[in-house]
Amino acid sequence: MQAEHEKYQRLIDYCKTIPPTPTAVAHPCDESSLEGAMQAARMGLIAPILVGPRERLRQIAETHAIDISGVEIVDAPHSAAAAAAAVALVKEGRAEALMKGSLHTDELMAAVVSRDAGLRTARRISHCFVMDVPGREDALIITDAAVNIAPTLEEKADILQNAIDFAHALRIREVRVAVLSAMETVSAKVPSTVEAAALCKMVDRGQITGALVDGPLALDNAIDPEAARIKKIQSAVAGRANVLMAPDLEAGNMLAKSLSFLAGADAAGIVLGARVPVILTSRADKVMTRLASCAVAVLVAQARRESAKVEG
């Protein structure tokens, strides 16, 4: 039987061989967010810069016996200011990743997507979960379950490319994407099936690159070889998908939470498409999930550095 968290542990172990990634931690003003950042630092995953009210951070550290000695603190009076200051650290080249503290996700993302001061790129910003699902040999990537509510076809193309690039950063040798719907046949009555087919044609034309992509596929014939065989679906992806692209946020969110709460899966989350990876953690996250979220950001940052070298 596979050991618990083996997939996440493999990620973390690999990241320990990489120098710690300088990471701006925005407003870690409660025990869980501050301890999460410092634990990732102790494991050598990140080199944190704590951004928030200096005295409050020191008080939280003292109250909960969290050692922050030697860690740089950038003083910011409140959560919105901390989000802006953390983004500024990235723009100054002092941080290669962002990590959410105890502020709301919307508050951090508002600073990230700000047209004037933010970290936008030409690519649409999107979210990926890396799911450690019991009984599955490899991790499962799900997108987008947290950022884009009802993406257009153009936005879905970016979401798909983000997920493919992310899978390569995780060193997945063959990326196999299932574009999900409620069925595997194209029907004008179900718009997500038409958009799935369009995305596959965009792959054929080289508009989206780096993966085997098929859709529309229903969830069962995307991940279960027997279900794909029974439906007589001839595809390199069907039954073997390691990336699942949901038709909209509601479907993606329900899929990820179903795996978490019904199948006992853990979900490490990251935001892609900005100039640096954004680590989104929840107060409810387990320690291993927090560390895995940091680890996947480390791998994305490493891939960005390698890409910059090639382009340079």
JSON list of C-alpha atoms in Angstrom, two decimals, residues 94-311:
[
{"chain": "A", "resi": 94, "resn": "ARG", "atom": "CA", "xyz": [13.97, 40.65, -4.24]},
{"chain": "A", "resi": 95, "resn": "ALA", "atom": "CA", "xyz": [11.32, 37.89, -4.24]},
{"chain": "A", "resi": 96, "resn": "GLU", "atom": "CA", "xyz": [10.64, 35.11, -6.73]},
{"chain": "A", "resi": 97, "resn": "ALA", "atom": "CA", "xyz": [7.36, 33.94, -5.19]},
{"chain": "A", "resi": 98, "resn": "LEU", "atom": "CA", "xyz": [4.45, 35.32, -3.18]},
{"chain": "A", "resi": 99, "resn": "MET", "atom": "CA", "xyz": [2.84, 33.54, -0.24]},
{"chain": "A", "resi": 100, "resn": "LYS", "atom": "CA", "xyz": [-0.56, 34.35, 1.23]},
{"chain": "A", "resi": 101, "resn": "GLY", "atom": "CA", "xyz": [-0.65, 34.98, 4.98]},
{"chain": "A", "resi": 102, "resn": "SER", "atom": "CA", "xyz": [-3.77, 35.64, 7.05]},
{"chain": "A", "resi": 103, "resn": "LEU", "atom": "CA", "xyz": [-5.30, 38.19, 4.67]},
{"chain": "A", "resi": 104, "resn": "HIS", "atom": "CA", "xyz": [-8.17, 37.35, 2.31]},
{"chain": "A", "resi": 105, "resn": "THR", "atom": "CA", "xyz": [-7.24, 35.82, -1.04]},
{"chain": "A", "resi": 106, "resn": "ASP", "atom": "CA", "xyz": [-9.13, 38.60, -2.86]},
{"chain": "A", "resi": 107, "resn": "GLU", "atom": "CA", "xyz": [-7.00, 41.21, -1.11]},
{"chain": "A", "resi": 108, "resn": "LEU", "atom": "CA", "xyz": [-3.73, 39.61, -2.19]},
{"chain": "A", "resi": 109, "resn": "MET", "atom": "CA", "xyz": [-4.93, 38.95, -5.74]},
{"chain": "A", "resi": 110, "resn": "ALA", "atom": "CA", "xyz": [-6.14, 42.55, -6.12]},
{"chain": "A", "resi": 111, "resn": "ALA", "atom": "CA", "xyz": [-2.53, 43.66, -5.60]},
{"chain": "A", "resi": 112, "resn": "VAL", "atom": "CA", "xyz": [-1.25, 40.98, -7.98]},
{"chain": "A", "resi": 113, "resn": "VAL", "atom": "CA", "xyz": [-3.62, 41.91, -10.84]},
{"chain": "A", "resi": 114, "resn": "SER", "atom": "CA", "xyz": [-3.44, 45.70, -10.37]},
{"chain": "A", "resi": 115, "resn": "ARG", "atom": "CA", "xyz": [-2.96, 47.21, -13.81]},
{"chain": "A", "resi": 116, "resn": "ASP", "atom": "CA", "xyz": [-0.52, 49.85, -12.60]},
{"chain": "A", "resi": 117, "resn": "ALA", "atom": "CA", "xyz": [1.45, 48.20, -9.79]},
{"chain": "A", "resi": 118, "resn": "GLY", "atom": "CA", "xyz": [0.69, 44.49, -10.18]},
{"chain": "A", "resi": 119, "resn": "LEU", "atom": "CA", "xyz": [2.35, 41.43, -11.66]},
{"chain": "A", "resi": 120, "resn": "ARG", "atom": "CA", "xyz": [0.27, 40.81, -14.76]},
{"chain": "A", "resi": 121, "resn": "THR", "atom": "CA", "xyz": [1.71, 39.14, -17.84]},
{"chain": "A", "resi": 122, "resn": "ALA", "atom": "CA", "xyz": [0.15, 38.59, -21.27]},
{"chain": "A", "resi": 123, "resn": "ARG", "atom": "CA", "xyz": [-1.23, 35.31, -19.91]},
{"chain": "A", "resi": 124, "resn": "ARG", "atom": "CA", "xyz": [-4.54, 34.99, -18.04]},
{"chain": "A", "resi": 125, "resn": "ILE", "atom": "CA", "xyz": [-4.06, 34.35, -14.33]},
{"chain": "A", "resi": 126, "resn": "SER", "atom": "CA", "xyz": [-5.42, 30.96, -13.21]},
{"chain": "A", "resi": 127, "resn": "HIS", "atom": "CA", "xyz": [-5.28, 28.49, -10.35]},
{"chain": "A", "resi": 128, "resn": "CYS", "atom": "CA", "xyz": [-4.17, 24.88, -10.14]},
{"chain": "A", "resi": 129, "resn": "PHE", "atom": "CA", "xyz": [-4.64, 22.31, -7.42]},
{"chain": "A", "resi": 130, "resn": "VAL", "atom": "CA", "xyz": [-2.10, 19.51, -7.13]},
{"chain": "A", "resi": 131, "resn": "MET", "atom": "CA", "xyz": [-4.19, 16.72, -5.62]},
{"chain": "A", "resi": 132, "resn": "ASP", "atom": "CA", "xyz": [-2.62, 13.87, -3.66]},
{"chain": "A", "resi": 133, "resn": "VAL", "atom": "CA", "xyz": [-5.41, 11.32, -4.13]},
{"chain": "A", "resi": 134, "resn": "PRO", "atom": "CA", "xyz": [-5.16, 8.07, -2.13]},
{"chain": "A", "resi": 135, "resn": "GLY", "atom": "CA", "xyz": [-4.87, 5.06, -4.40]},
{"chain": "A", "resi": 136, "resn": "ARG", "atom": "CA", "xyz": [-3.49, 6.99, -7.38]},
{"chain": "A", "resi": 137, "resn": "GLU", "atom": "CA", "xyz": [0.16, 6.53, -8.27]},
{"chain": "A", "resi": 138, "resn": "ASP", "atom": "CA", "xyz": [0.76, 10.11, -9.39]},
{"chain": "A", "resi": 139, "resn": "ALA", "atom": "CA", "xyz": [-0.50, 13.53, -8.41]},
{"chain": "A", "resi": 140, "resn": "LEU", "atom": "CA", "xyz": [-3.53, 14.92, -10.25]},
{"chain": "A", "resi": 141, "resn": "ILE", "atom": "CA", "xyz": [-3.67, 18.55, -11.40]},
{"chain": "A", "resi": 142, "resn": "ILE", "atom": "CA", "xyz": [-7.07, 20.27, -11.45]},
{"chain": "A", "resi": 143, "resn": "THR", "atom": "CA", "xyz": [-7.75, 23.67, -13.04]},
{"chain": "A", "resi": 144, "resn": "ASP", "atom": "CA", "xyz": [-9.38, 26.17, -12.53]},
{"chain": "A", "resi": 145, "resn": "ALA", "atom": "CA", "xyz": [-11.12, 25.82, -9.19]},
{"chain": "A", "resi": 146, "resn": "ALA", "atom": "CA", "xyz": [-10.43, 29.18, -7.56]},
{"chain": "A", "resi": 147, "resn": "VAL", "atom": "CA", "xyz": [-9.92, 32.17, -9.86]},
{"chain": "A", "resi": 148, "resn": "ASN", "atom": "CA", "xyz": [-11.85, 32.21, -13.17]},
{"chain": "A", "resi": 149, "resn": "ILE", "atom": "CA", "xyz": [-15.59, 31.89, -12.61]},
{"chain": "A", "resi": 150, "resn": "ALA", "atom": "CA", "xyz": [-16.93, 31.38, -16.13]},
{"chain": "A", "resi": 151, "resn": "PRO", "atom": "CA", "xyz": [-13.97, 31.60, -18.50]},
{"chain": "A", "resi": 152, "resn": "THR", "atom": "CA", "xyz": [-14.39, 32.32, -22.20]},
{"chain": "A", "resi": 153, "resn": "LEU", "atom": "CA", "xyz": [-12.80, 30.10, -24.84]},
{"chain": "A", "resi": 154, "resn": "GLU", "atom": "CA", "xyz": [-9.89, 32.54, -25.15]},
{"chain": "A", "resi": 155, "resn": "GLU", "atom": "CA", "xyz": [-9.39, 32.52, -21.38]},
{"chain": "A", "resi": 156, "resn": "LYS", "atom": "CA", "xyz": [-9.62, 28.72, -21.32]},
{"chain": "A", "resi": 157, "resn": "ALA", "atom": "CA", "xyz": [-6.75, 28.56, -23.80]},
{"chain": "A", "resi": 158, "resn": "ASP", "atom": "CA", "xyz": [-4.58, 30.46, -21.31]},
{"chain": "A", "resi": 159, "resn": "ILE", "atom": "CA", "xyz": [-5.81, 28.36, -18.38]},
{"chain": "A", "resi": 160, "resn": "LEU", "atom": "CA", "xyz": [-4.92, 25.22, -20.33]},
{"chain": "A", "resi": 161, "resn": "GLN", "atom": "CA", "xyz": [-1.46, 26.48, -21.32]},
{"chain": "A", "resi": 162, "resn": "ASN", "atom": "CA", "xyz": [-0.79, 27.57, -17.72]},
{"chain": "A", "resi": 163, "resn": "ALA", "atom": "CA", "xyz": [-1.65, 24.07, -16.50]},
{"chain": "A", "resi": 164, "resn": "ILE", "atom": "CA", "xyz": [0.54, 22.42, -19.15]},
{"chain": "A", "resi": 165, "resn": "ASP", "atom": "CA", "xyz": [3.52, 24.63, -18.33]},
{"chain": "A", "resi": 166, "resn": "PHE", "atom": "CA", "xyz": [2.92, 23.94, -14.64]},
{"chain": "A", "resi": 167, "resn": "ALA", "atom": "CA", "xyz": [2.90, 20.18, -15.21]},
{"chain": "A", "resi": 168, "resn": "HIS", "atom": "CA", "xyz": [6.25, 20.46, -16.98]},
{"chain": "A", "resi": 169, "resn": "ALA", "atom": "CA", "xyz": [7.62, 22.49, -14.05]},
{"chain": "A", "resi": 170, "resn": "LEU", "atom": "CA", "xyz": [6.57, 19.57, -11.82]},
{"chain": "A", "resi": 171, "resn": "ARG", "atom": "CA", "xyz": [8.72, 17.35, -14.08]},
{"chain": "A", "resi": 172, "resn": "ILE", "atom": "CA", "xyz": [5.77, 15.33, -15.37]},
{"chain": "A", "resi": 173, "resn": "ARG", "atom": "CA", "xyz": [7.24, 13.54, -18.38]},
{"chain": "A", "resi": 174, "resn": "GLU", "atom": "CA", "xyz": [4.05, 13.13, -20.44]},
{"chain": "A", "resi": 175, "resn": "VAL", "atom": "CA", "xyz": [1.32, 15.68, -19.76]},
{"chain": "A", "resi": 176, "resn": "ARG", "atom": "CA", "xyz": [-2.13, 14.26, -20.58]},
{"chain": "A", "resi": 177, "resn": "VAL", "atom": "CA", "xyz": [-4.99, 16.75, -20.27]},
{"chain": "A", "resi": 178, "resn": "ALA", "atom": "CA", "xyz": [-8.66, 15.84, -20.19]},
{"chain": "A", "resi": 179, "resn": "VAL", "atom": "CA", "xyz": [-10.95, 18.78, -20.95]},
{"chain": "A", "resi": 180, "resn": "LEU", "atom": "CA", "xyz": [-13.97, 17.83, -18.87]},
{"chain": "A", "resi": 181, "resn": "SER", "atom": "CA", "xyz": [-17.67, 18.08, -19.51]},
{"chain": "A", "resi": 182, "resn": "ALA", "atom": "CA", "xyz": [-20.70, 15.99, -18.58]},
{"chain": "A", "resi": 183, "resn": "MET", "atom": "CA", "xyz": [-20.27, 13.80, -21.67]},
{"chain": "A", "resi": 184, "resn": "GLU", "atom": "CA", "xyz": [-17.69, 12.75, -24.21]},
{"chain": "A", "resi": 185, "resn": "THR", "atom": "CA", "xyz": [-19.66, 13.70, -27.33]},
{"chain": "A", "resi": 186, "resn": "VAL", "atom": "CA", "xyz": [-19.88, 17.20, -28.80]},
{"chain": "A", "resi": 187, "resn": "SER", "atom": "CA", "xyz": [-23.33, 18.75, -28.47]},
{"chain": "A", "resi": 188, "resn": "ALA", "atom": "CA", "xyz": [-24.45, 22.28, -29.26]},
{"chain": "A", "resi": 189, "resn": "LYS", "atom": "CA", "xyz": [-26.84, 21.98, -26.32]},
{"chain": "A", "resi": 190, "resn": "VAL", "atom": "CA", "xyz": [-23.85, 21.70, -23.94]},
{"chain": "A", "resi": 191, "resn": "PRO", "atom": "CA", "xyz": [-21.51, 24.63, -24.71]},
{"chain": "A", "resi": 192, "resn": "SER", "atom": "CA", "xyz": [-18.60, 23.21, -22.68]},
{"chain": "A", "resi": 193, "resn": "THR", "atom": "CA", "xyz": [-18.40, 20.27, -25.10]},
{"chain": "A", "resi": 194, "resn": "VAL", "atom": "CA", "xyz": [-18.06, 22.64, -28.06]},
{"chain": "A", "resi": 195, "resn": "GLU", "atom": "CA", "xyz": [-15.35, 24.65, -26.29]},
{"chain": "A", "resi": 196, "resn": "ALA", "atom": "CA", "xyz": [-13.52, 21.44, -25.35]},
{"chain": "A", "resi": 197, "resn": "ALA", "atom": "CA", "xyz": [-13.49, 20.41, -29.00]},
{"chain": "A", "resi": 198, "resn": "ALA", "atom": "CA", "xyz": [-12.26, 23.87, -30.00]},
{"chain": "A", "resi": 199, "resn": "LEU", "atom": "CA", "xyz": [-9.41, 23.68, -27.48]},
{"chain": "A", "resi": 200, "resn": "CYS", "atom": "CA", "xyz": [-8.35, 20.34, -28.94]},
{"chain": "A", "resi": 201, "resn": "LYS", "atom": "CA", "xyz": [-8.30, 21.86, -32.43]},
{"chain": "A", "resi": 202, "resn": "MET", "atom": "CA", "xyz": [-6.19, 24.74, -31.06]},
{"chain": "A", "resi": 203, "resn": "VAL", "atom": "CA", "xyz": [-3.73, 22.09, -29.87]},
{"chain": "A", "resi": 204, "resn": "ASP", "atom": "CA", "xyz": [-3.74, 20.53, -33.35]},
{"chain": "A", "resi": 205, "resn": "ARG", "atom": "CA", "xyz": [-2.93, 23.95, -34.85]},
{"chain": "A", "resi": 206, "resn": "GLY", "atom": "CA", "xyz": [-0.10, 24.64, -32.40]},
{"chain": "A", "resi": 207, "resn": "GLN", "atom": "CA", "xyz": [-1.91, 27.45, -30.58]},
{"chain": "A", "resi": 208, "resn": "ILE", "atom": "CA", "xyz": [-1.55, 25.45, -27.36]},
{"chain": "A", "resi": 209, "resn": "THR", "atom": "CA", "xyz": [1.56, 23.30, -26.95]},
{"chain": "A", "resi": 210, "resn": "GLY", "atom": "CA", "xyz": [3.31, 20.82, -24.70]},
{"chain": "A", "resi": 211, "resn": "ALA", "atom": "CA", "xyz": [0.70, 18.16, -23.98]},
{"chain": "A", "resi": 212, "resn": "LEU", "atom": "CA", "xyz": [-1.63, 15.49, -25.23]},
{"chain": "A", "resi": 213, "resn": "VAL", "atom": "CA", "xyz": [-5.10, 17.03, -24.93]},
{"chain": "A", "resi": 214, "resn": "ASP", "atom": "CA", "xyz": [-8.49, 15.41, -25.48]},
{"chain": "A", "resi": 215, "resn": "GLY", "atom": "CA", "xyz": [-12.04, 16.52, -24.85]},
{"chain": "A", "resi": 216, "resn": "PRO", "atom": "CA", "xyz": [-14.78, 16.64, -24.20]},
{"chain": "A", "resi": 217, "resn": "LEU", "atom": "CA", "xyz": [-14.37, 13.79, -21.74]},
{"chain": "A", "resi": 218, "resn": "ALA", "atom": "CA", "xyz": [-16.57, 12.90, -18.80]},
{"chain": "A", "resi": 219, "resn": "LEU", "atom": "CA", "xyz": [-14.73, 12.40, -15.53]},
{"chain": "A", "resi": 220, "resn": "ASP", "atom": "CA", "xyz": [-15.09, 8.62, -15.53]},
{"chain": "A", "resi": 221, "resn": "ASN", "atom": "CA", "xyz": [-13.61, 8.07, -18.98]},
{"chain": "A", "resi": 222, "resn": "ALA", "atom": "CA", "xyz": [-10.93, 10.69, -18.32]},
{"chain": "A", "resi": 223, "resn": "ILE", "atom": "CA", "xyz": [-9.37, 8.84, -15.39]},
{"chain": "A", "resi": 224, "resn": "ASP", "atom": "CA", "xyz": [-10.61, 5.23, -15.58]},
{"chain": "A", "resi": 225, "resn": "PRO", "atom": "CA", "xyz": [-9.23, 3.02, -18.40]},
{"chain": "A", "resi": 226, "resn": "GLU", "atom": "CA", "xyz": [-12.13, 0.57, -18.13]},
{"chain": "A", "resi": 227, "resn": "ALA", "atom": "CA", "xyz": [-14.71, 3.34, -18.48]},
{"chain": "A", "resi": 228, "resn": "ALA", "atom": "CA", "xyz": [-12.91, 4.61, -21.58]},
{"chain": "A", "resi": 229, "resn": "ARG", "atom": "CA", "xyz": [-12.79, 1.07, -23.00]},
{"chain": "A", "resi": 230, "resn": "ILE", "atom": "CA", "xyz": [-16.51, 0.50, -22.45]},
{"chain": "A", "resi": 231, "resn": "LYS", "atom": "CA", "xyz": [-17.32, 3.79, -24.19]},
{"chain": "A", "resi": 232, "resn": "LYS", "atom": "CA", "xyz": [-14.95, 2.76, -27.04]},
{"chain": "A", "resi": 233, "resn": "ILE", "atom": "CA", "xyz": [-12.96, 6.00, -26.79]},
{"chain": "A", "resi": 234, "resn": "GLN", "atom": "CA", "xyz": [-9.72, 5.71, -28.72]},
{"chain": "A", "resi": 235, "resn": "SER", "atom": "CA", "xyz": [-7.40, 8.31, -27.18]},
{"chain": "A", "resi": 236, "resn": "ALA", "atom": "CA", "xyz": [-3.94, 8.69, -25.67]},
{"chain": "A", "resi": 237, "resn": "VAL", "atom": "CA", "xyz": [-5.57, 10.66, -22.86]},
{"chain": "A", "resi": 238, "resn": "ALA", "atom": "CA", "xyz": [-8.81, 8.84, -22.05]},
{"chain": "A", "resi": 239, "resn": "GLY", "atom": "CA", "xyz": [-8.46, 6.78, -18.88]},
{"chain": "A", "resi": 240, "resn": "ARG", "atom": "CA", "xyz": [-4.93, 8.16, -18.31]},
{"chain": "A", "resi": 241, "resn": "ALA", "atom": "CA", "xyz": [-5.34, 11.89, -17.70]},
{"chain": "A", "resi": 242, "resn": "ASN", "atom": "CA", "xyz": [-3.02, 13.52, -15.18]},
{"chain": "A", "resi": 243, "resn": "VAL", "atom": "CA", "xyz": [-4.46, 17.04, -15.70]},
{"chain": "A", "resi": 244, "resn": "LEU", "atom": "CA", "xyz": [-8.20, 17.69, -15.45]},
{"chain": "A", "resi": 245, "resn": "MET", "atom": "CA", "xyz": [-9.52, 20.95, -16.87]},
{"chain": "A", "resi": 246, "resn": "ALA", "atom": "CA", "xyz": [-12.95, 21.84, -15.53]},
{"chain": "A", "resi": 247, "resn": "PRO", "atom": "CA", "xyz": [-15.48, 23.78, -17.64]},
{"chain": "A", "resi": 248, "resn": "ASP", "atom": "CA", "xyz": [-15.89, 26.49, -14.99]},
{"chain": "A", "resi": 249, "resn": "LEU", "atom": "CA", "xyz": [-14.99, 27.38, -11.41]},
{"chain": "A", "resi": 250, "resn": "GLU", "atom": "CA", "xyz": [-18.08, 25.75, -9.88]},
{"chain": "A", "resi": 251, "resn": "ALA", "atom": "CA", "xyz": [-17.34, 22.38, -11.47]},
{"chain": "A", "resi": 252, "resn": "GLY", "atom": "CA", "xyz": [-13.62, 22.59, -10.66]},
{"chain": "A", "resi": 253, "resn": "ASN", "atom": "CA", "xyz": [-14.24, 23.60, -7.07]},
{"chain": "A", "resi": 254, "resn": "MET", "atom": "CA", "xyz": [-16.77, 20.82, -6.50]},
{"chain": "A", "resi": 255, "resn": "LEU", "atom": "CA", "xyz": [-14.46, 18.27, -8.09]},
{"chain": "A", "resi": 256, "resn": "ALA", "atom": "CA", "xyz": [-11.49, 19.28, -5.93]},
{"chain": "A", "resi": 257, "resn": "LYS", "atom": "CA", "xyz": [-13.54, 19.40, -2.73]},
{"chain": "A", "resi": 258, "resn": "SER", "atom": "CA", "xyz": [-15.21, 16.08, -3.52]},
{"chain": "A", "resi": 259, "resn": "LEU", "atom": "CA", "xyz": [-11.78, 14.48, -3.79]},
{"chain": "A", "resi": 260, "resn": "SER", "atom": "CA", "xyz": [-10.70, 16.15, -0.54]},
{"chain": "A", "resi": 261, "resn": "PHE", "atom": "CA", "xyz": [-13.74, 15.38, 1.60]},
{"chain": "A", "resi": 262, "resn": "LEU", "atom": "CA", "xyz": [-14.98, 12.11, 0.09]},
{"chain": "A", "resi": 263, "resn": "ALA", "atom": "CA", "xyz": [-11.73, 10.50, -1.06]},
{"chain": "A", "resi": 264, "resn": "GLY", "atom": "CA", "xyz": [-9.36, 11.91, 1.58]},
{"chain": "A", "resi": 265, "resn": "ALA", "atom": "CA", "xyz": [-7.21, 13.77, -0.94]},
{"chain": "A", "resi": 266, "resn": "ASP", "atom": "CA", "xyz": [-4.99, 16.72, -0.03]},
{"chain": "A", "resi": 267, "resn": "ALA", "atom": "CA", "xyz": [-4.92, 19.79, -2.27]},
{"chain": "A", "resi": 268, "resn": "ALA", "atom": "CA", "xyz": [-1.85, 22.00, -2.65]},
{"chain": "A", "resi": 269, "resn": "GLY", "atom": "CA", "xyz": [-2.78, 25.22, -4.43]},
{"chain": "A", "resi": 270, "resn": "ILE", "atom": "CA", "xyz": [-0.95, 27.72, -6.58]},
{"chain": "A", "resi": 271, "resn": "VAL", "atom": "CA", "xyz": [-1.82, 30.69, -8.80]},
{"chain": "A", "resi": 272, "resn": "LEU", "atom": "CA", "xyz": [-0.14, 30.86, -12.21]},
{"chain": "A", "resi": 273, "resn": "GLY", "atom": "CA", "xyz": [0.07, 33.38, -15.03]},
{"chain": "A", "resi": 274, "resn": "ALA", "atom": "CA", "xyz": [1.55, 36.23, -12.94]},
{"chain": "A", "resi": 275, "resn": "ARG", "atom": "CA", "xyz": [5.24, 37.16, -13.02]},
{"chain": "A", "resi": 276, "resn": "VAL", "atom": "CA", "xyz": [5.87, 34.80, -10.11]},
{"chain": "A", "resi": 277, "resn": "PRO", "atom": "CA", "xyz": [3.96, 31.87, -8.57]},
{"chain": "A", "resi": 278, "resn": "VAL", "atom": "CA", "xyz": [1.50, 32.77, -5.82]},
{"chain": "A", "resi": 279, "resn": "ILE", "atom": "CA", "xyz": [1.17, 30.27, -2.95]},
{"chain": "A", "resi": 280, "resn": "LEU", "atom": "CA", "xyz": [-2.39, 30.12, -1.66]},
{"chain": "A", "resi": 281, "resn": "THR", "atom": "CA", "xyz": [-2.83, 28.30, 1.63]},
{"chain": "A", "resi": 282, "resn": "SER", "atom": "CA", "xyz": [-5.82, 27.99, 3.92]},
{"chain": "A", "resi": 283, "resn": "ARG", "atom": "CA", "xyz": [-5.92, 27.95, 7.70]},
{"chain": "A", "resi": 284, "resn": "ALA", "atom": "CA", "xyz": [-7.55, 24.53, 7.37]},
{"chain": "A", "resi": 285, "resn": "ASP", "atom": "CA", "xyz": [-4.62, 23.11, 5.38]},
{"chain": "A", "resi": 286, "resn": "LYS", "atom": "CA", "xyz": [-2.56, 20.34, 6.89]},
{"chain": "A", "resi": 287, "resn": "VAL", "atom": "CA", "xyz": [1.16, 20.94, 7.43]},
{"chain": "A", "resi": 288, "resn": "MET", "atom": "CA", "xyz": [2.08, 18.63, 4.54]},
{"chain": "A", "resi": 289, "resn": "THR", "atom": "CA", "xyz": [-0.30, 20.48, 2.22]},
{"chain": "A", "resi": 290, "resn": "ARG", "atom": "CA", "xyz": [1.24, 23.84, 3.12]},
{"chain": "A", "resi": 291, "resn": "LEU", "atom": "CA", "xyz": [4.72, 22.48, 2.47]},
{"chain": "A", "resi": 292, "resn": "ALA", "atom": "CA", "xyz": [3.62, 20.94, -0.83]},
{"chain": "A", "resi": 293, "resn": "SER", "atom": "CA", "xyz": [2.17, 24.31, -1.93]},
{"chain": "A", "resi": 294, "resn": "CYS", "atom": "CA", "xyz": [5.57, 25.88, -1.23]},
{"chain": "A", "resi": 295, "resn": "ALA", "atom": "CA", "xyz": [7.33, 23.06, -3.06]},
{"chain": "A", "resi": 296, "resn": "VAL", "atom": "CA", "xyz": [5.31, 23.45, -6.26]},
{"chain": "A", "resi": 297, "resn": "ALA", "atom": "CA", "xyz": [6.00, 27.21, -6.19]},
{"chain": "A", "resi": 298, "resn": "VAL", "atom": "CA", "xyz": [9.72, 26.46, -5.86]},
{"chain": "A", "resi": 299, "resn": "LEU", "atom": "CA", "xyz": [9.55, 24.28, -8.97]},
{"chain": "A", "resi": 300, "resn": "VAL", "atom": "CA", "xyz": [7.65, 26.95, -10.93]},
{"chain": "A", "resi": 301, "resn": "ALA", "atom": "CA", "xyz": [10.21, 29.58, -9.88]},
{"chain": "A", "resi": 302, "resn": "GLN", "atom": "CA", "xyz": [13.03, 27.25, -10.94]},
{"chain": "A", "resi": 303, "resn": "ALA", "atom": "CA", "xyz": [11.39, 26.69, -14.33]},
{"chain": "A", "resi": 304, "resn": "ARG", "atom": "CA", "xyz": [11.06, 30.46, -14.80]},
{"chain": "A", "resi": 305, "resn": "ARG", "atom": "CA", "xyz": [14.75, 30.97, -14.03]},
{"chain": "A", "resi": 306, "resn": "GLU", "atom": "CA", "xyz": [15.74, 28.27, -16.50]},
{"chain": "A", "resi": 307, "resn": "SER", "atom": "CA", "xyz": [13.46, 29.75, -19.17]},
{"chain": "A", "resi": 308, "resn": "ALA", "atom": "CA", "xyz": [14.95, 33.21, -18.58]},
{"chain": "A", "resi": 309, "resn": "LYS", "atom": "CA", "xyz": [18.46, 31.80, -19.06]},
{"chain": "A", "resi": 310, "resn": "VAL", "atom": "CA", "xyz": [17.48, 30.18, -22.35]},
{"chain": "A", "resi": 311, "resn": "GLU", "atom": "CA", "xyz": [15.80, 33.37, -23.62]}
]
